[in-house]
Structures are given as structure tokens and as C-alpha cells.
Amino acid sequence: MVSIRFHGRGGQGAKTASRIAGTAAFLEGFTAQDSPLYGAERRGAPVSASTRIDRKPIRERGVIARPDLVMIADASLIPDPSARVLEGVDERTVVFVNSPLAADQARAQFSIPGRVTTLDLTGIALEHFGKRGAISALLGAVAGRLAGLRQGSIREAIARELTDLGLAPPVIERNQTVAARCFEAVQPVELDVGARQAMAVAQLRAPTYEPPTKGTAGITAGPNSAIRSMSGWRTFRPVLNPELCNGCWLCFANCPEGAITIKPDGKPAIYYPHCKGCLDCVEVCPTDAMTVERETEAANNT
Amino acid sequence: MTWEPHIFKELHQIPREEHVFPGTPLCAGCGGLESLRLASKVLGSRVVYINAAGCFTNLASFPFTPLDASWLYTTMGSAPAGAQGVRDALDVLIAKGRLPKDEDVKVVVLAGDGSTYDMALSSTSGAITRKLDFYYFCYDNEAYGNTGVQLSPSTPYGARTTTSPCSVQHPAGSTQEKKDIFEIWRAHRPPYMATVSPRFPLDLEEKFARAADYPGPKLFLAFAACPTGWLFDPAYTPDVARLAVECGIWPLKEAINGEVTHTYVPKRRPVEEYLKLQGRFRHLFEPARQEEAIKHIQDRVDSYWEKVKA
Ligand SMILES: Cc1ncc(C[n+]2csc(CCOP(=O)(O)OP(=O)(O)O)c2C)c(N)n1
Ligand code: SF4
Ligand SMILES: [Mg+2]
């Protein structure tokens, strides 16, 4: 059995990529299983999905704890402990990272124990689609290649899954073409799907509840969410050119996050740890003082 | 009878002080959050938010909160009942002299359209009838968003949701008309009601400031462009919100003791411009244009504004 675990941010297409890989395998006569992990599917939030492919019926269920292949759609998730991207990864696991870095560099920079291969899917998508959007087809095609699936079945799987999402035929065709390029471009690494040590049986512990006399859970501190960094959510960042800013405050008014503050001189300033990269400020700025830059390094670097 | 703001005449009057802080897990580009943040600038921090389950429940996920106000979580059907309890408790404290009157706290229901248009209708009707002194802030993303975008009574005709897909039987997607919750509220004659859009921040701030003069039930219906549910890039949240108003789909209005005033009368661009920005309406244009469905949406908007003029 080949077990593939996908990680991405809501909106990036990790869930659909997992479906594409599963459907392609099914078309080749395999038994396949693909399922997203239910949770907050909010755009930008960490999401994961599991795909299992086998010749025999698959009895395993649930999240893949010891993956053969991990597909990382967004490198900024790696240091995020809540995303659990590297869980169950050991030196035998193959890890794909969507990154412009070379495999060695990515392996070192993100301290990945497994064997790494990379390709800059975001860059390729930007180049061919001209805007940010889901990279599901590209990620699915790369996963298929690494899992040893055929290009033809991946092409067909992309058509089926994207049609289900209501995409128009020309868009689907473009996705297929770009996905085929990624299929060819990625450096394959042989999967090691040999006998894997079974996980130790998990012991379930009954939680110890506090007596109700102690009260219910409450947050008594002030607005403490501001201590969290949202930097890892961004694929792009808005950049303010103060020379072009006319001080109208539209960006300040329209930032859903409150990441833009007004300085004592009446001009706005972006505080990056609070910015999720929605780019609404770029859209509302009447003087083009806000421009867009692609994030290059991993998360939490503001 | 053009409507004039009394207080908020230019953007520099928007308070710099924040009351909904960053760091929430809500989606990048959430139009609902944008409205709440602006509203809170007028509401201030002496507030208890009574929050019905929905996306906004994620605002305060233990141990973090973005609010410098208090927050109470209720079921989808019972936020107005929760508000009644909190209001009563505050009144008792004031009566007993344990809370000075000038330190009173505003009671604000925070609910999605699923609660507002659907599950909490009877609880809301009861609260209005009892003349409960509270604000009702509905962020309207036209679907049950938090659970993965299912059809709600607020979903407009022609929109695709996960439970109203565009199918052979229903090529237009949703075949229902958006429920007119504004008129349902208005039939109760509450003292103050308004629709708002965050892309019209002065109109929004002005309405929250005016509402403060009206004790009793106060409704705010906030247009909540939802990139996740409506399938558009988060950068277009402001454009979607602007076009909703400019195409006449989301009228900006207020009703004082039931008397309606439109606070902005758009020139009305074709609804297509609004629809085309969003993936949830894409099937109306691709692979083939569904002329009839598009015309249906335009006709509904036109007949609404005909009545406004009359
Ligand atoms: C009685 C009840 N039914 C179902 C749910 C599950 N549920 C939680 S949030 C949600 C969606 C609420 O939709 P809406 O009020 O429009 O808010 P949104 O999520 O769109 O912000 C649902 C159905 C619930 N909490 N309670
Ligand atoms: S699903 Fe929509 S309404 Fe809910 S948090 Fe995301 S953008 Fe906001
Ligand atoms: Mg909703």
C-alpha cells in the first residue's frame, strides 16, 4: 500500500489534490481511498488529507500516521506545530515540498528527516495562470508521479475532479497542461513501501474533569489573540510605498484584520505579524501605493 | 430626501482605537470580520457579545480572544434568549445598586444568517416583541458557512452551495429567493434597523452611532462577502461588497420605527458585474450563459428599486 498525506492551507487545493491522486489510482484499477481531515476549512488554516492506494482492499481508516509520501503545498506550515506536517516522517519517508529551494536546501532549512524533492508549484502556477489560486491539479500530478501513477490517468482524474468543482472546460484544460509539466519536472524519488513498523498501540486516557464548582472555561485576559503571528498564512504580502500614499485611510478602514494602523503623522503602516495576506488593502488603495510581493521565506519571519 | 450623515462625514473620523484585535482564525479577507471590526469601533468595549454558533464562534477559541469586550456562546437558535438573560441580569445589578447606571454594558447578539433567517427566528421574534434593549448584528454570508457552505434561507437565487449544486434538474443552482428578513423584522416595528456594508464604512459607522439613541431592539444586517463560500480570491472582498451595493443587490437602508430610508441610491450597474466576480455564480456564465436565470436576478433587483421610487 502507498500512503500519501497532503498538507496545505485552506483554499490551496490539498484536499482536491488528494482526490485527484485517489481517482487516478482508481482509474488504473487500484483500490483507492481519499479523505480530508475534518476541521476548520477556513481559507489559510492548515488542512490535511489522506490518500491510500493498494492492489488489495484497504482496511485501514483515518488519518495516515506513518506516511510513505508527504505532500506539502505550503512550506510555511512545516514549523507550525498545530499542522503536524512532519508527524510520522522518518528517514524512509519521501517528502515533497512546494518551494523554489533545491531539495538539499529545503531538507536542511526545514530539518526534514525524510528524503526530499521539491518543485516551485506556486511559481509555476503564477507564471501560467497569472494569479494566485488553487494548485490542486499540480500537486495531484506530482503526487501521482511520485506514487508511480501514469500521466494519462492523472489527466483524466483532473478533468473529473475539477468538473465536479464546476470549473469550465478551458480552465480544466489549462490545469491539465500545467499539471503535465509538473509531472515531468519533478525529480522522482523511489518510495520505500516495504514492511513498516506498526505504530505502538495508543493508550486512551480518560480526561480528568474539574468539578463544576470550579466554574467553566473562560478567558479573563484582554484581547490576547494579537500575540499570535499570522505571517505564515500569506502567499503574498502587501507593501506600502509611503511616497504614493495620499493618507485617505481606505486601507485602514477596509483591513478585516486590523493589521493596518495609523501612525501619529496620519499615514498608515502595515504590521506584518497581523497580516493574513488577503490583499484587500491593495484592492481599495486609490493611488496604487500598495503593491504585492510574493513571500519567499518560510513562516514567522514577519 | 437624500440621506445625510450627521457624525461620520469623512474617513479620518473612523476611530483609530481597535476593539476587535488581530489574530483570529477567520479566513483571510472575511467580509463579516471587516464589518464587525468597524462596528466595534463605535460600540466600544463595554459590550457583551452573545454569539450564536457559526464562523464567528472561532473568534474566541480558547485560550485566545480578539475582543476587549465580553463574549457568551449560545446555540444557533437561542442567542436572543441569551441576550434577554444577560440584559435582565444587568438590570437587576443596576436596580440593586451593584452596577452604576453609567457603567452599563451594551448587549449585542452576533449571529450568522443561518441563525438570523432560520434557526433563531422564533427566539428573535419573542425578543423584539418584549422590546428587549439589544443590538442584533447579523453577518450575512448567505449560507451556513462554518459547516462547509450549505444552503440557508438567505442564499440568493442562482447561487451554488454544497447543498444546492448546479445540476441537470436545477441548472441555476439555488432556486429559492433570498428571504427578506429585513421586512420580517420591520413587521415587528422595532425602533431601529439598518443594512450595512463594510465597503461603505462611513455609512456603517453613522448607523451604529445613530442606533445608540434608540433603546429597544436594533437590527444590523451586514453584507459579509465570503471568499471561501462564494469562491473568489480574498483580494476581491472589497469589490464584491462594492458591486453588491452599486448593482442594487444589497440596498443600504435604515428603518426608524418602521419608516424606511435608503441611505444610498446606486445608479445600478448590471447585476452581471457582481455575479461574474464569484465562483458560486460561475455556472450562470460557463460553459453556456443561462440568460433566463441572469435576467431573473436582474428583474428582481429592478422591481425592488421600482417600488423604492414609487
Ligand atoms: C441546532 C444546530 N444545528 C447545527 C449546528 C451546526 N452548525 C454550527 S455552525 C453552523 C453554520 C451556521 O451558519 P450561519 O449562522 O450562517 O453562520 P456562518 O457559519 O455562515 O458564519 C452550523 C449548521 C449547530 N451548532 N446547532
Ligand atoms: S467562511 Fe466566510 S464568513 Fe466564515 S470566516 Fe471564512 S470568509 Fe468569513
Ligand atoms: Mg452564514
Short mmCIF file of N, CA and C in Angstrom, two decimals, chain A residues 166-259:
data_model
loop_
_atom_site.label_atom_id
_atom_site.label_comp_id
_atom_site.label_asym_id
_atom_site.label_seq_id
_atom_site.Cartn_x
_atom_site.Cartn_y
_atom_site.Cartn_z
N GLY A 166 -17.06 22.43 -10.71
CA GLY A 166 -17.76 23.41 -11.53
C GLY A 166 -16.84 24.28 -12.37
N LEU A 167 -15.60 23.85 -12.58
CA LEU A 167 -14.70 24.66 -13.40
C LEU A 167 -15.02 24.47 -14.88
N ALA A 168 -14.76 25.51 -15.66
CA ALA A 168 -15.08 25.48 -17.08
C ALA A 168 -14.03 24.67 -17.85
N PRO A 169 -14.44 24.04 -18.95
CA PRO A 169 -13.52 23.21 -19.72
C PRO A 169 -12.19 23.89 -20.07
N PRO A 170 -12.16 25.16 -20.52
CA PRO A 170 -10.85 25.74 -20.84
C PRO A 170 -9.94 25.85 -19.62
N VAL A 171 -10.52 26.13 -18.47
CA VAL A 171 -9.73 26.23 -17.23
C VAL A 171 -9.17 24.86 -16.89
N ILE A 172 -10.01 23.85 -17.04
CA ILE A 172 -9.57 22.49 -16.72
C ILE A 172 -8.43 22.08 -17.65
N GLU A 173 -8.58 22.41 -18.92
CA GLU A 173 -7.55 22.05 -19.90
C GLU A 173 -6.21 22.71 -19.55
N ARG A 174 -6.29 23.97 -19.16
CA ARG A 174 -5.06 24.68 -18.79
C ARG A 174 -4.41 24.00 -17.58
N ASN A 175 -5.25 23.61 -16.63
CA ASN A 175 -4.74 22.91 -15.46
C ASN A 175 -4.06 21.60 -15.85
N GLN A 176 -4.69 20.90 -16.80
CA GLN A 176 -4.11 19.62 -17.22
C GLN A 176 -2.74 19.83 -17.85
N THR A 177 -2.64 20.86 -18.69
CA THR A 177 -1.37 21.13 -19.38
C THR A 177 -0.27 21.47 -18.38
N VAL A 178 -0.59 22.38 -17.46
CA VAL A 178 0.42 22.78 -16.49
C VAL A 178 0.76 21.63 -15.55
N ALA A 179 -0.26 20.83 -15.19
CA ALA A 179 -0.02 19.68 -14.33
C ALA A 179 0.92 18.69 -15.01
N ALA A 180 0.75 18.51 -16.33
CA ALA A 180 1.61 17.59 -17.07
C ALA A 180 3.07 18.05 -17.00
N ARG A 181 3.26 19.35 -17.06
CA ARG A 181 4.62 19.89 -16.93
C ARG A 181 5.22 19.57 -15.58
N CYS A 182 4.41 19.74 -14.55
CA CYS A 182 4.90 19.46 -13.20
C CYS A 182 5.20 17.98 -13.05
N PHE A 183 4.34 17.16 -13.65
CA PHE A 183 4.54 15.71 -13.63
C PHE A 183 5.93 15.39 -14.17
N GLU A 184 6.28 16.04 -15.28
CA GLU A 184 7.57 15.77 -15.90
C GLU A 184 8.72 16.43 -15.15
N ALA A 185 8.45 17.60 -14.57
CA ALA A 185 9.55 18.37 -13.99
C ALA A 185 10.02 17.85 -12.64
N VAL A 186 9.11 17.24 -11.88
CA VAL A 186 9.53 16.87 -10.52
C VAL A 186 10.56 15.74 -10.55
N GLN A 187 11.54 15.84 -9.69
CA GLN A 187 12.59 14.83 -9.58
C GLN A 187 12.02 13.66 -8.78
N PRO A 188 11.80 12.49 -9.43
CA PRO A 188 11.18 11.41 -8.66
C PRO A 188 12.15 10.80 -7.65
N VAL A 189 11.60 10.36 -6.56
CA VAL A 189 12.39 9.66 -5.54
C VAL A 189 11.65 8.35 -5.29
N GLU A 190 12.38 7.26 -5.32
CA GLU A 190 11.74 5.95 -5.15
C GLU A 190 11.08 5.83 -3.78
N LEU A 191 9.81 5.44 -3.76
CA LEU A 191 9.14 5.26 -2.47
C LEU A 191 9.60 3.96 -1.84
N ASP A 192 9.70 3.97 -0.54
CA ASP A 192 10.07 2.77 0.19
C ASP A 192 8.83 2.29 0.94
N VAL A 193 8.08 1.39 0.27
CA VAL A 193 6.81 0.97 0.88
C VAL A 193 6.93 -0.42 1.49
N GLY A 194 8.15 -0.78 1.86
CA GLY A 194 8.37 -2.10 2.47
C GLY A 194 7.69 -2.20 3.82
N ALA A 195 7.96 -3.31 4.49
CA ALA A 195 7.31 -3.52 5.78
C ALA A 195 7.65 -2.37 6.71
N ARG A 196 6.67 -1.82 7.27
CA ARG A 196 6.82 -0.65 8.12
C ARG A 196 6.48 -1.09 9.54
N GLN A 197 7.24 -0.59 10.46
CA GLN A 197 6.93 -0.97 11.84
C GLN A 197 5.57 -0.44 12.23
N ALA A 198 4.81 -1.32 12.82
CA ALA A 198 3.49 -0.87 13.27
C ALA A 198 3.67 0.17 14.37
N MET A 199 2.71 1.08 14.41
CA MET A 199 2.73 2.09 15.48
C MET A 199 2.43 1.40 16.80
N ALA A 200 3.02 1.89 17.83
CA ALA A 200 2.67 1.39 19.15
C ALA A 200 1.19 1.68 19.40
N VAL A 201 0.55 0.78 20.09
CA VAL A 201 -0.88 0.99 20.36
C VAL A 201 -1.04 2.21 21.26
N ALA A 202 -1.93 3.08 20.86
CA ALA A 202 -2.13 4.29 21.66
C ALA A 202 -3.00 3.97 22.87
N GLN A 203 -2.60 4.43 23.99
CA GLN A 203 -3.40 4.25 25.20
C GLN A 203 -4.35 5.43 25.35
N LEU A 204 -5.63 5.14 25.41
CA LEU A 204 -6.58 6.23 25.63
C LEU A 204 -6.68 6.50 27.13
N ARG A 205 -6.60 7.75 27.46
CA ARG A 205 -6.72 8.10 28.87
C ARG A 205 -8.02 8.88 29.09
N ALA A 206 -8.75 8.51 30.08
CA ALA A 206 -9.97 9.28 30.37
C ALA A 206 -9.54 10.65 30.90
N PRO A 207 -10.11 11.72 30.36
CA PRO A 207 -9.73 13.03 30.87
C PRO A 207 -10.21 13.20 32.30
N THR A 208 -9.48 13.98 33.03
CA THR A 208 -9.95 14.26 34.39
C THR A 208 -10.67 15.61 34.37
N TYR A 209 -11.92 15.59 34.70
CA TYR A 209 -12.71 16.82 34.66
C TYR A 209 -12.64 17.54 36.00
N GLU A 210 -12.68 18.84 35.90
CA GLU A 210 -12.76 19.64 37.13
C GLU A 210 -14.21 19.61 37.61
N PRO A 211 -14.41 19.67 38.90
CA PRO A 211 -15.81 19.74 39.37
C PRO A 211 -16.44 21.07 38.95
N PRO A 212 -17.75 21.06 38.67
CA PRO A 212 -18.41 22.27 38.18
C PRO A 212 -18.31 23.45 39.14
N THR A 213 -18.07 23.15 40.42
CA THR A 213 -17.95 24.25 41.38
C THR A 213 -16.80 25.17 41.03
N LYS A 214 -15.84 24.65 40.25
CA LYS A 214 -14.69 25.47 39.86
C LYS A 214 -15.03 26.43 38.71
N GLY A 215 -16.24 26.29 38.16
CA GLY A 215 -16.65 27.19 37.07
C GLY A 215 -16.35 26.60 35.71
N THR A 216 -16.69 27.31 34.67
CA THR A 216 -16.47 26.82 33.32
C THR A 216 -15.25 27.52 32.71
N ALA A 217 -14.79 26.99 31.59
CA ALA A 217 -13.62 27.56 30.94
C ALA A 217 -13.92 29.00 30.55
N GLY A 218 -13.04 29.88 30.83
CA GLY A 218 -13.26 31.28 30.46
C GLY A 218 -11.93 31.94 30.18
N ILE A 219 -11.98 32.97 29.38
CA ILE A 219 -10.77 33.75 29.12
C ILE A 219 -10.97 35.07 29.84
N THR A 220 -10.16 35.32 30.80
CA THR A 220 -10.37 36.56 31.54
C THR A 220 -9.37 37.62 31.14
N ALA A 221 -8.41 37.24 30.31
CA ALA A 221 -7.42 38.22 29.86
C ALA A 221 -8.07 39.15 28.84
N GLY A 222 -7.40 40.19 28.47
CA GLY A 222 -7.89 41.11 27.45
C GLY A 222 -7.75 40.48 26.08
N PRO A 223 -7.75 41.29 25.05
CA PRO A 223 -7.67 40.73 23.69
C PRO A 223 -6.29 40.17 23.41
N ASN A 224 -6.10 38.88 23.74
CA ASN A 224 -4.76 38.30 23.66
C ASN A 224 -4.45 37.65 22.33
N SER A 225 -5.43 37.58 21.41
CA SER A 225 -5.15 36.90 20.14
C SER A 225 -4.08 37.65 19.34
N ALA A 226 -3.87 38.92 19.66
CA ALA A 226 -2.91 39.72 18.91
C ALA A 226 -1.48 39.23 19.09
N ILE A 227 -1.24 38.36 20.08
CA ILE A 227 0.13 37.87 20.24
C ILE A 227 0.46 36.77 19.23
N ARG A 228 -0.57 36.29 18.51
CA ARG A 228 -0.30 35.23 17.52
C ARG A 228 0.20 35.86 16.22
N SER A 229 1.11 35.18 15.57
CA SER A 229 1.58 35.68 14.27
C SER A 229 0.78 35.01 13.17
N MET A 230 0.29 35.81 12.24
CA MET A 230 -0.47 35.32 11.09
C MET A 230 0.41 35.26 9.85
N SER A 231 1.70 35.53 10.01
CA SER A 231 2.58 35.65 8.84
C SER A 231 2.58 34.41 7.97
N GLY A 232 2.48 33.24 8.61
CA GLY A 232 2.54 32.01 7.84
C GLY A 232 1.37 31.84 6.88
N TRP A 233 0.31 32.61 7.04
CA TRP A 233 -0.87 32.49 6.18
C TRP A 233 -0.63 33.09 4.80
N ARG A 234 0.39 33.95 4.69
CA ARG A 234 0.49 34.72 3.46
C ARG A 234 1.23 33.98 2.35
N THR A 235 0.70 34.07 1.13
CA THR A 235 1.47 33.68 -0.04
C THR A 235 2.08 34.95 -0.62
N PHE A 236 1.33 36.05 -0.43
CA PHE A 236 1.80 37.36 -0.89
C PHE A 236 1.71 38.34 0.26
N ARG A 237 2.49 39.40 0.19
CA ARG A 237 2.35 40.44 1.18
C ARG A 237 2.10 41.78 0.49
N PRO A 238 1.28 42.60 1.11
CA PRO A 238 1.11 43.96 0.58
C PRO A 238 2.30 44.79 1.03
N VAL A 239 2.76 45.66 0.16
CA VAL A 239 3.88 46.53 0.51
C VAL A 239 3.44 47.97 0.24
N LEU A 240 3.64 48.81 1.24
CA LEU A 240 3.17 50.19 1.14
C LEU A 240 4.32 51.11 0.71
N ASN A 241 4.06 51.87 -0.32
CA ASN A 241 5.03 52.88 -0.74
C ASN A 241 4.55 54.23 -0.20
N PRO A 242 5.19 54.72 0.88
CA PRO A 242 4.68 55.91 1.56
C PRO A 242 4.64 57.14 0.64
N GLU A 243 5.53 57.16 -0.36
CA GLU A 243 5.58 58.33 -1.25
C GLU A 243 4.27 58.49 -2.04
N LEU A 244 3.66 57.32 -2.40
CA LEU A 244 2.44 57.39 -3.22
C LEU A 244 1.18 57.49 -2.36
N CYS A 245 1.32 57.30 -1.06
CA CYS A 245 0.14 57.29 -0.17
C CYS A 245 -0.40 58.70 0.02
N ASN A 246 -1.73 58.84 -0.21
CA ASN A 246 -2.33 60.17 -0.03
C ASN A 246 -3.01 60.32 1.33
N GLY A 247 -2.83 59.29 2.18
CA GLY A 247 -3.37 59.38 3.54
C GLY A 247 -4.88 59.34 3.62
N CYS A 248 -5.54 58.59 2.70
CA CYS A 248 -7.01 58.60 2.70
C CYS A 248 -7.62 57.68 3.76
N TRP A 249 -6.85 56.70 4.24
CA TRP A 249 -7.29 55.76 5.29
C TRP A 249 -8.21 54.65 4.77
N LEU A 250 -8.38 54.52 3.44
CA LEU A 250 -9.25 53.45 2.96
C LEU A 250 -8.72 52.07 3.34
N CYS A 251 -7.39 51.91 3.27
CA CYS A 251 -6.81 50.60 3.62
C CYS A 251 -7.04 50.30 5.09
N PHE A 252 -6.86 51.30 5.91
CA PHE A 252 -7.08 51.16 7.36
C PHE A 252 -8.54 50.76 7.63
N ALA A 253 -9.47 51.40 6.91
CA ALA A 253 -10.89 51.12 7.14
C ALA A 253 -11.25 49.72 6.65
N ASN A 254 -10.64 49.28 5.55
CA ASN A 254 -11.08 48.03 4.93
C ASN A 254 -10.27 46.80 5.29
N CYS A 255 -9.23 46.93 6.10
CA CYS A 255 -8.48 45.74 6.50
C CYS A 255 -9.34 44.94 7.48
N PRO A 256 -9.74 43.71 7.11
CA PRO A 256 -10.61 42.96 8.02
C PRO A 256 -9.91 42.64 9.34
N GLU A 257 -8.59 42.59 9.31
CA GLU A 257 -7.83 42.12 10.47
C GLU A 257 -7.52 43.21 11.48
N GLY A 258 -7.45 44.44 11.01
CA GLY A 258 -6.90 45.48 11.86
C GLY A 258 -5.38 45.42 11.86
N ALA A 259 -4.79 44.95 10.76
CA ALA A 259 -3.33 44.84 10.67
C ALA A 259 -2.70 46.16 10.24
#
